């Protein structure tokens, strides 16, 4: 497991941890019983026929109830963690920064919405399947991610944050995370979205607030301004022509 690099996801890490432990314990018991049955009831002579048992009500009840109990327990803890990671908006603290992530066939655009660093102007950065974009994030600041897709369903995933969410056209999906360690990470699309899905990669740079502000100012100076929801640059490029008539 990658170590969790955002404040809100420690409980996802713990859920995995305990689920694996439970699975290992159940696995050991099952393997043990299989081993026991193989040895204890092995054929001892060529005409040895085992006792033919047709029904055993207690065992049938047990192997119906036990898996249901396991599912109920996993479901309970999954729901609990889900509620902790995705609290209702009314219970969220105001995010320090807001980024609109645009996933489109087949790359990403990151809009840094109305940030103070740029005097309230929205700036963006974008990439292509050949030239991965980089998402910059400030360390120890709560970032709200709004997810937008102009075409099909994608999924925004940074494995080090132990978290992903689908980017669904026409649907307001969002979440908040607080990256807590400076470093460079990778991100990818986790929903099969077409021919070049596997090239929908991006980099993530978690930096100090000063470096983050400087980067946004640089984007502004480069003229990367205005909310950008999908660019031709992503669609039209050598070797990655869109199909004829596939205008969106
Ligand atoms: Cu995708």
mmCIF file of C-alpha atoms and ligand atoms in Angstrom:
data_model
loop_
_atom_site.group_PDB
_atom_site.id
_atom_site.type_symbol
_atom_site.label_atom_id
_atom_site.label_comp_id
_atom_site.label_asym_id
_atom_site.label_seq_id
_atom_site.Cartn_x
_atom_site.Cartn_y
_atom_site.Cartn_z
ATOM 1 C CA UNK A 1 0.000 0.000 0.000
ATOM 2 C CA UNK A 2 1.279 3.463 -0.782
ATOM 3 C CA UNK A 3 1.436 5.608 2.354
ATOM 4 C CA UNK A 4 -1.520 8.023 2.512
ATOM 5 C CA UNK A 5 -0.356 11.505 1.480
ATOM 6 C CA UNK A 6 -3.527 13.428 2.326
ATOM 7 C CA UNK A 7 -4.991 14.129 5.759
ATOM 8 C CA UNK A 8 -8.500 12.871 5.064
ATOM 9 C CA UNK A 9 -7.610 9.384 3.864
ATOM 10 C CA UNK A 10 -5.869 7.770 6.831
ATOM 11 C CA UNK A 11 -9.112 5.930 7.577
ATOM 12 C CA UNK A 12 -9.165 4.493 4.024
ATOM 13 C CA UNK A 13 -5.703 3.147 4.727
ATOM 14 C CA UNK A 14 -6.926 1.685 8.038
ATOM 15 C CA UNK A 15 -9.995 0.139 6.409
ATOM 16 C CA UNK A 16 -7.762 -1.635 3.894
ATOM 17 C CA UNK A 17 -5.390 -2.675 6.618
ATOM 18 C CA UNK A 18 -8.094 -4.322 8.756
ATOM 19 C CA UNK A 19 -9.891 -5.814 5.726
ATOM 20 C CA UNK A 20 -6.665 -7.520 4.683
ATOM 21 C CA UNK A 21 -6.082 -8.757 8.205
ATOM 22 C CA UNK A 22 -9.626 -10.188 8.368
ATOM 23 C CA UNK A 23 -9.164 -11.794 4.946
ATOM 24 C CA UNK A 24 -5.863 -13.373 6.017
ATOM 25 C CA UNK A 25 -7.368 -14.780 9.216
ATOM 26 C CA UNK A 26 -10.333 -16.266 7.329
ATOM 27 C CA UNK A 27 -7.944 -17.532 4.642
ATOM 28 C CA UNK A 28 -5.758 -19.312 7.196
ATOM 29 C CA UNK A 29 -8.811 -20.984 8.811
ATOM 30 C CA UNK A 30 -10.096 -22.120 5.381
ATOM 31 C CA UNK A 31 -6.704 -23.427 4.245
ATOM 32 C CA UNK A 32 -6.320 -25.188 7.596
ATOM 33 C CA UNK A 33 -9.707 -26.911 7.277
ATOM 34 C CA UNK A 34 -8.940 -27.949 3.682
ATOM 35 C CA UNK A 35 -5.604 -29.368 4.784
ATOM 36 C CA UNK A 36 -7.226 -31.163 7.708
ATOM 37 C CA UNK A 37 -9.952 -32.691 5.504
ATOM 38 C CA UNK A 38 -7.411 -33.821 2.895
ATOM 39 C CA UNK A 39 -5.284 -35.635 5.456
ATOM 40 C CA UNK A 40 -7.952 -36.854 7.891
ATOM 41 C CA UNK A 41 -10.319 -38.239 5.256
ATOM 42 C CA UNK A 42 -7.796 -39.460 2.665
ATOM 43 C CA UNK A 43 -8.489 -42.762 0.942
ATOM 44 C CA UNK A 44 -6.723 -45.506 2.840
ATOM 45 C CA UNK A 45 -7.438 -48.493 0.580
ATOM 46 C CA UNK A 46 -8.482 -48.899 -3.100
ATOM 47 C CA UNK A 47 -12.095 -49.825 -2.241
ATOM 48 C CA UNK A 48 -12.534 -47.240 0.481
ATOM 49 C CA UNK A 49 -15.771 -45.289 -0.083
ATOM 50 C CA UNK A 50 -16.449 -42.219 2.106
ATOM 51 C CA UNK A 51 -19.610 -41.930 4.182
ATOM 52 C CA UNK A 52 -22.330 -40.499 1.930
ATOM 53 C CA UNK A 53 -23.941 -37.571 3.778
ATOM 54 C CA UNK A 54 -26.740 -35.716 1.955
ATOM 55 C CA UNK A 55 -27.891 -32.991 4.280
ATOM 56 C CA UNK A 56 -26.405 -31.237 7.266
ATOM 57 C CA UNK A 57 -28.679 -28.422 8.337
ATOM 58 C CA UNK A 58 -26.374 -26.811 10.951
ATOM 59 C CA UNK A 59 -23.517 -26.567 8.434
ATOM 60 C CA UNK A 60 -25.796 -25.199 5.698
ATOM 61 C CA UNK A 61 -27.107 -22.503 8.052
ATOM 62 C CA UNK A 62 -23.554 -21.722 9.096
ATOM 63 C CA UNK A 63 -22.219 -21.258 5.587
ATOM 64 C CA UNK A 64 -25.167 -19.054 4.693
ATOM 65 C CA UNK A 65 -25.023 -16.865 7.793
ATOM 66 C CA UNK A 66 -21.234 -16.504 8.076
ATOM 67 C CA UNK A 67 -20.697 -14.872 4.633
ATOM 68 C CA UNK A 68 -23.692 -12.578 5.231
ATOM 69 C CA UNK A 69 -22.124 -11.473 8.518
ATOM 70 C CA UNK A 70 -18.812 -10.805 6.750
ATOM 71 C CA UNK A 71 -20.533 -8.710 4.073
ATOM 72 C CA UNK A 72 -22.524 -6.764 6.692
ATOM 73 C CA UNK A 73 -19.389 -5.947 8.682
ATOM 74 C CA UNK A 74 -17.424 -4.872 5.572
ATOM 75 C CA UNK A 75 -20.390 -2.825 4.376
ATOM 76 C CA UNK A 76 -20.757 -1.081 7.716
ATOM 77 C CA UNK A 77 -17.136 -0.009 7.930
ATOM 78 C CA UNK A 78 -16.962 0.946 4.245
ATOM 79 C CA UNK A 79 -19.989 3.211 4.621
ATOM 80 C CA UNK A 80 -18.575 4.728 7.794
ATOM 81 C CA UNK A 81 -15.255 5.572 6.125
ATOM 82 C CA UNK A 82 -17.032 6.858 3.036
ATOM 83 C CA UNK A 83 -19.058 9.267 5.161
ATOM 84 C CA UNK A 84 -15.906 10.474 6.892
ATOM 85 C CA UNK A 85 -14.031 11.075 3.640
ATOM 86 C CA UNK A 86 -17.011 12.649 1.850
ATOM 87 C CA UNK A 87 -18.942 14.634 4.454
ATOM 88 C CA UNK A 88 -21.894 16.733 3.290
ATOM 89 C CA UNK A 89 -20.931 20.201 2.009
ATOM 90 C CA UNK A 90 -22.599 21.798 5.051
ATOM 91 C CA UNK A 91 -20.071 20.062 7.316
ATOM 92 C CA UNK A 92 -17.024 20.957 5.242
ATOM 93 C CA UNK A 93 -14.658 23.728 6.252
ATOM 94 C CA UNK A 94 -14.267 26.345 3.534
ATOM 95 C CA UNK A 95 -11.520 25.066 1.214
ATOM 96 C CA UNK A 96 -8.347 27.130 0.872
ATOM 97 C CA UNK A 97 -8.189 26.552 -2.876
ATOM 98 C CA UNK A 98 -10.541 25.285 -5.535
ATOM 99 C CA UNK A 99 -9.438 23.439 -8.652
ATOM 100 C CA UNK A 100 -11.664 22.330 -11.486
ATOM 101 C CA UNK A 101 -10.309 19.156 -13.003
ATOM 102 C CA UNK A 102 -11.384 18.559 -16.596
ATOM 103 C CA UNK A 103 -10.999 14.993 -17.841
ATOM 104 C CA UNK A 104 -11.498 14.548 -21.544
ATOM 105 C CA UNK A 105 -10.422 12.101 -24.202
ATOM 106 C CA UNK A 106 -7.439 11.803 -23.588
ATOM 107 C CA UNK A 107 -5.831 14.164 -21.186
ATOM 108 C CA UNK A 108 -6.469 16.568 -18.339
ATOM 109 C CA UNK A 109 -6.881 20.288 -17.835
ATOM 110 C CA UNK A 110 -6.471 21.807 -14.372
ATOM 111 C CA UNK A 111 -8.237 25.101 -13.716
ATOM 112 C CA UNK A 112 -7.068 26.966 -10.638
ATOM 113 C CA UNK A 113 -10.247 28.873 -9.860
ATOM 114 C CA UNK A 114 -10.186 32.543 -8.867
ATOM 115 C CA UNK A 115 -7.130 32.242 -6.667
ATOM 116 C CA UNK A 116 -5.857 35.147 -4.562
ATOM 117 C CA UNK A 117 -2.388 34.584 -6.008
ATOM 118 C CA UNK A 118 -3.620 35.745 -9.411
ATOM 119 C CA UNK A 119 -5.810 38.546 -8.092
ATOM 120 C CA UNK A 120 -8.893 36.384 -8.472
ATOM 121 C CA UNK A 121 -8.286 35.349 -12.068
ATOM 122 C CA UNK A 122 -8.749 31.717 -13.090
ATOM 123 C CA UNK A 123 -5.677 30.154 -14.676
ATOM 124 C CA UNK A 124 -5.236 26.720 -16.181
ATOM 125 C CA UNK A 125 -2.716 24.206 -17.346
ATOM 126 C CA UNK A 126 -3.330 21.418 -19.806
ATOM 127 C CA UNK A 127 -1.541 18.495 -21.398
ATOM 128 C CA UNK A 128 -1.764 15.827 -24.058
ATOM 129 C CA UNK A 129 -1.344 12.040 -24.053
ATOM 130 C CA UNK A 130 2.217 12.629 -25.275
ATOM 131 C CA UNK A 131 3.015 15.494 -22.945
ATOM 132 C CA UNK A 132 1.498 14.835 -19.533
ATOM 133 C CA UNK A 133 0.106 17.798 -17.641
ATOM 134 C CA UNK A 134 1.150 18.500 -14.076
ATOM 135 C CA UNK A 135 -1.299 19.253 -11.294
ATOM 136 C CA UNK A 136 0.235 21.591 -8.712
ATOM 137 C CA UNK A 137 -1.067 21.471 -5.154
ATOM 138 C CA UNK A 138 -0.143 23.462 -2.037
ATOM 139 C CA UNK A 139 0.947 21.378 0.945
ATOM 140 C CA UNK A 140 -1.222 21.404 4.094
ATOM 141 C CA UNK A 141 -4.032 23.381 2.469
ATOM 142 C CA UNK A 142 -7.526 22.050 1.947
ATOM 143 C CA UNK A 143 -8.186 21.785 -1.773
ATOM 144 C CA UNK A 144 -11.617 21.337 -3.255
ATOM 145 C CA UNK A 145 -11.667 19.427 -6.543
ATOM 146 C CA UNK A 146 -14.600 19.964 -8.895
ATOM 147 C CA UNK A 147 -14.695 17.332 -11.613
ATOM 148 C CA UNK A 148 -15.885 18.083 -15.129
ATOM 149 C CA UNK A 149 -16.054 16.004 -18.294
ATOM 150 C CA UNK A 150 -17.106 17.304 -21.727
ATOM 151 C CA UNK A 151 -17.350 13.836 -23.264
ATOM 152 C CA UNK A 152 -17.428 10.449 -21.493
ATOM 153 C CA UNK A 153 -16.881 9.122 -17.982
ATOM 154 C CA UNK A 154 -13.325 9.316 -16.698
ATOM 155 C CA UNK A 155 -11.965 8.757 -13.226
ATOM 156 C CA UNK A 156 -9.576 11.074 -11.414
ATOM 157 C CA UNK A 157 -7.065 9.035 -9.460
ATOM 158 C CA UNK A 158 -3.902 9.864 -7.564
ATOM 159 C CA UNK A 159 -2.864 6.541 -5.980
ATOM 160 C CA UNK A 160 -0.848 8.271 -3.234
ATOM 161 C CA UNK A 161 -4.047 9.954 -2.032
ATOM 162 C CA UNK A 162 -5.727 6.504 -1.832
ATOM 163 C CA UNK A 163 -8.716 8.115 -3.433
ATOM 164 C CA UNK A 164 -10.428 8.338 -6.780
ATOM 165 C CA UNK A 165 -13.687 9.683 -8.099
ATOM 166 C CA UNK A 166 -15.470 9.380 -11.430
ATOM 167 C CA UNK A 167 -15.620 12.399 -13.717
ATOM 168 C CA UNK A 168 -19.139 12.148 -15.093
ATOM 169 C CA UNK A 169 -20.529 14.397 -17.849
ATOM 170 C CA UNK A 170 -23.452 16.471 -16.568
ATOM 171 C CA UNK A 171 -22.818 15.619 -12.946
ATOM 172 C CA UNK A 172 -21.316 17.793 -10.219
ATOM 173 C CA UNK A 173 -18.801 15.464 -8.579
ATOM 174 C CA UNK A 174 -16.449 16.996 -6.075
ATOM 175 C CA UNK A 175 -14.330 16.175 -3.049
ATOM 176 C CA UNK A 176 -11.807 17.815 -0.744
ATOM 177 C CA UNK A 177 -8.349 16.681 0.249
ATOM 178 C CA UNK A 178 -5.408 18.181 2.116
ATOM 179 C CA UNK A 179 -2.106 16.979 0.621
ATOM 180 C CA UNK A 180 0.325 16.661 3.513
ATOM 181 C CA UNK A 181 3.738 15.966 2.049
ATOM 182 C CA UNK A 182 5.802 17.854 -0.486
ATOM 183 C CA UNK A 183 6.776 15.645 -3.389
ATOM 184 C CA UNK A 184 6.045 14.452 -6.894
ATOM 185 C CA UNK A 185 3.365 11.863 -7.485
ATOM 186 C CA UNK A 186 1.592 10.285 -10.434
ATOM 187 C CA UNK A 187 -2.046 10.387 -11.416
ATOM 188 C CA UNK A 188 -4.089 8.541 -13.970
ATOM 189 C CA UNK A 189 -7.507 7.953 -15.441
ATOM 190 C CA UNK A 190 -9.081 4.928 -13.747
ATOM 191 C CA UNK A 191 -12.130 4.482 -15.980
ATOM 192 C CA UNK A 192 -11.811 2.901 -19.426
ATOM 193 C CA UNK A 193 -12.747 5.885 -21.593
ATOM 194 C CA UNK A 194 -11.633 5.050 -25.109
ATOM 195 C CA UNK A 195 -8.701 4.137 -27.304
ATOM 196 C CA UNK A 196 -6.039 6.156 -25.494
ATOM 197 C CA UNK A 197 -7.345 5.726 -21.958
ATOM 198 C CA UNK A 198 -4.017 4.235 -20.870
ATOM 199 C CA UNK A 199 -2.221 7.427 -21.921
ATOM 200 C CA UNK A 200 -4.416 9.664 -19.767
ATOM 201 C CA UNK A 201 -1.636 10.205 -17.274
ATOM 202 C CA UNK A 202 -0.594 13.244 -15.308
ATOM 203 C CA UNK A 203 1.922 14.273 -12.692
ATOM 204 C CA UNK A 204 1.176 15.780 -9.316
ATOM 205 C CA UNK A 205 3.507 18.212 -7.616
ATOM 206 C CA UNK A 206 2.787 19.037 -3.994
ATOM 207 C CA UNK A 207 4.736 22.189 -3.160
ATOM 208 C CA UNK A 208 4.919 24.960 -0.569
ATOM 209 C CA UNK A 209 2.249 27.650 -0.698
ATOM 210 C CA UNK A 210 4.834 30.136 -2.015
ATOM 211 C CA UNK A 211 5.871 27.866 -4.893
ATOM 212 C CA UNK A 212 2.223 27.206 -5.640
ATOM 213 C CA UNK A 213 1.395 30.905 -5.819
ATOM 214 C CA UNK A 214 4.463 31.504 -8.001
ATOM 215 C CA UNK A 215 3.331 28.755 -10.386
ATOM 216 C CA UNK A 216 -0.146 30.260 -10.689
ATOM 217 C CA UNK A 217 1.358 33.666 -11.387
ATOM 218 C CA UNK A 218 3.543 32.065 -14.055
ATOM 219 C CA UNK A 219 0.487 30.525 -15.729
ATOM 220 C CA UNK A 220 -1.141 33.938 -15.644
ATOM 221 C CA UNK A 221 1.941 35.566 -17.177
ATOM 222 C CA UNK A 222 1.932 32.877 -19.901
ATOM 223 C CA UNK A 223 -1.617 33.863 -20.801
ATOM 224 C CA UNK A 224 -3.207 30.587 -19.613
ATOM 225 C CA UNK A 225 -6.228 32.409 -18.256
ATOM 226 C CA UNK A 226 -9.958 31.756 -18.145
ATOM 227 C CA UNK A 227 -11.927 28.635 -17.258
ATOM 228 C CA UNK A 228 -11.026 26.038 -19.878
ATOM 229 C CA UNK A 229 -13.263 23.036 -20.224
ATOM 230 C CA UNK A 230 -11.637 20.987 -22.901
ATOM 231 C CA UNK A 231 -9.195 22.144 -25.495
ATOM 232 C CA UNK A 232 -8.607 21.321 -29.147
ATOM 233 C CA UNK A 233 -4.992 20.797 -28.248
ATOM 234 C CA UNK A 234 -5.927 17.622 -26.426
ATOM 235 C CA UNK A 235 -8.032 16.255 -29.248
ATOM 236 C CA UNK A 236 -6.035 17.173 -32.324
ATOM 237 C CA UNK A 237 -2.470 16.015 -32.384
ATOM 238 C CA UNK A 238 -0.251 13.906 -34.636
ATOM 239 C CA UNK A 239 -1.178 10.247 -34.469
ATOM 240 C CA UNK A 240 -4.181 10.879 -32.233
ATOM 241 C CA UNK A 241 -6.743 12.249 -34.669
ATOM 242 C CA UNK A 242 -10.331 12.099 -33.500
ATOM 243 C CA UNK A 243 -12.635 9.972 -35.585
ATOM 244 C CA UNK A 244 -14.381 11.785 -38.407
ATOM 245 C CA UNK A 245 -17.545 13.492 -37.216
ATOM 246 C CA UNK A 246 -16.674 12.987 -33.575
ATOM 247 C CA UNK A 247 -17.025 16.672 -32.804
ATOM 248 C CA UNK A 248 -18.086 17.347 -29.270
HETATM 249 CU CU1 LIG B 1 -10.219 8.800 -19.208
#
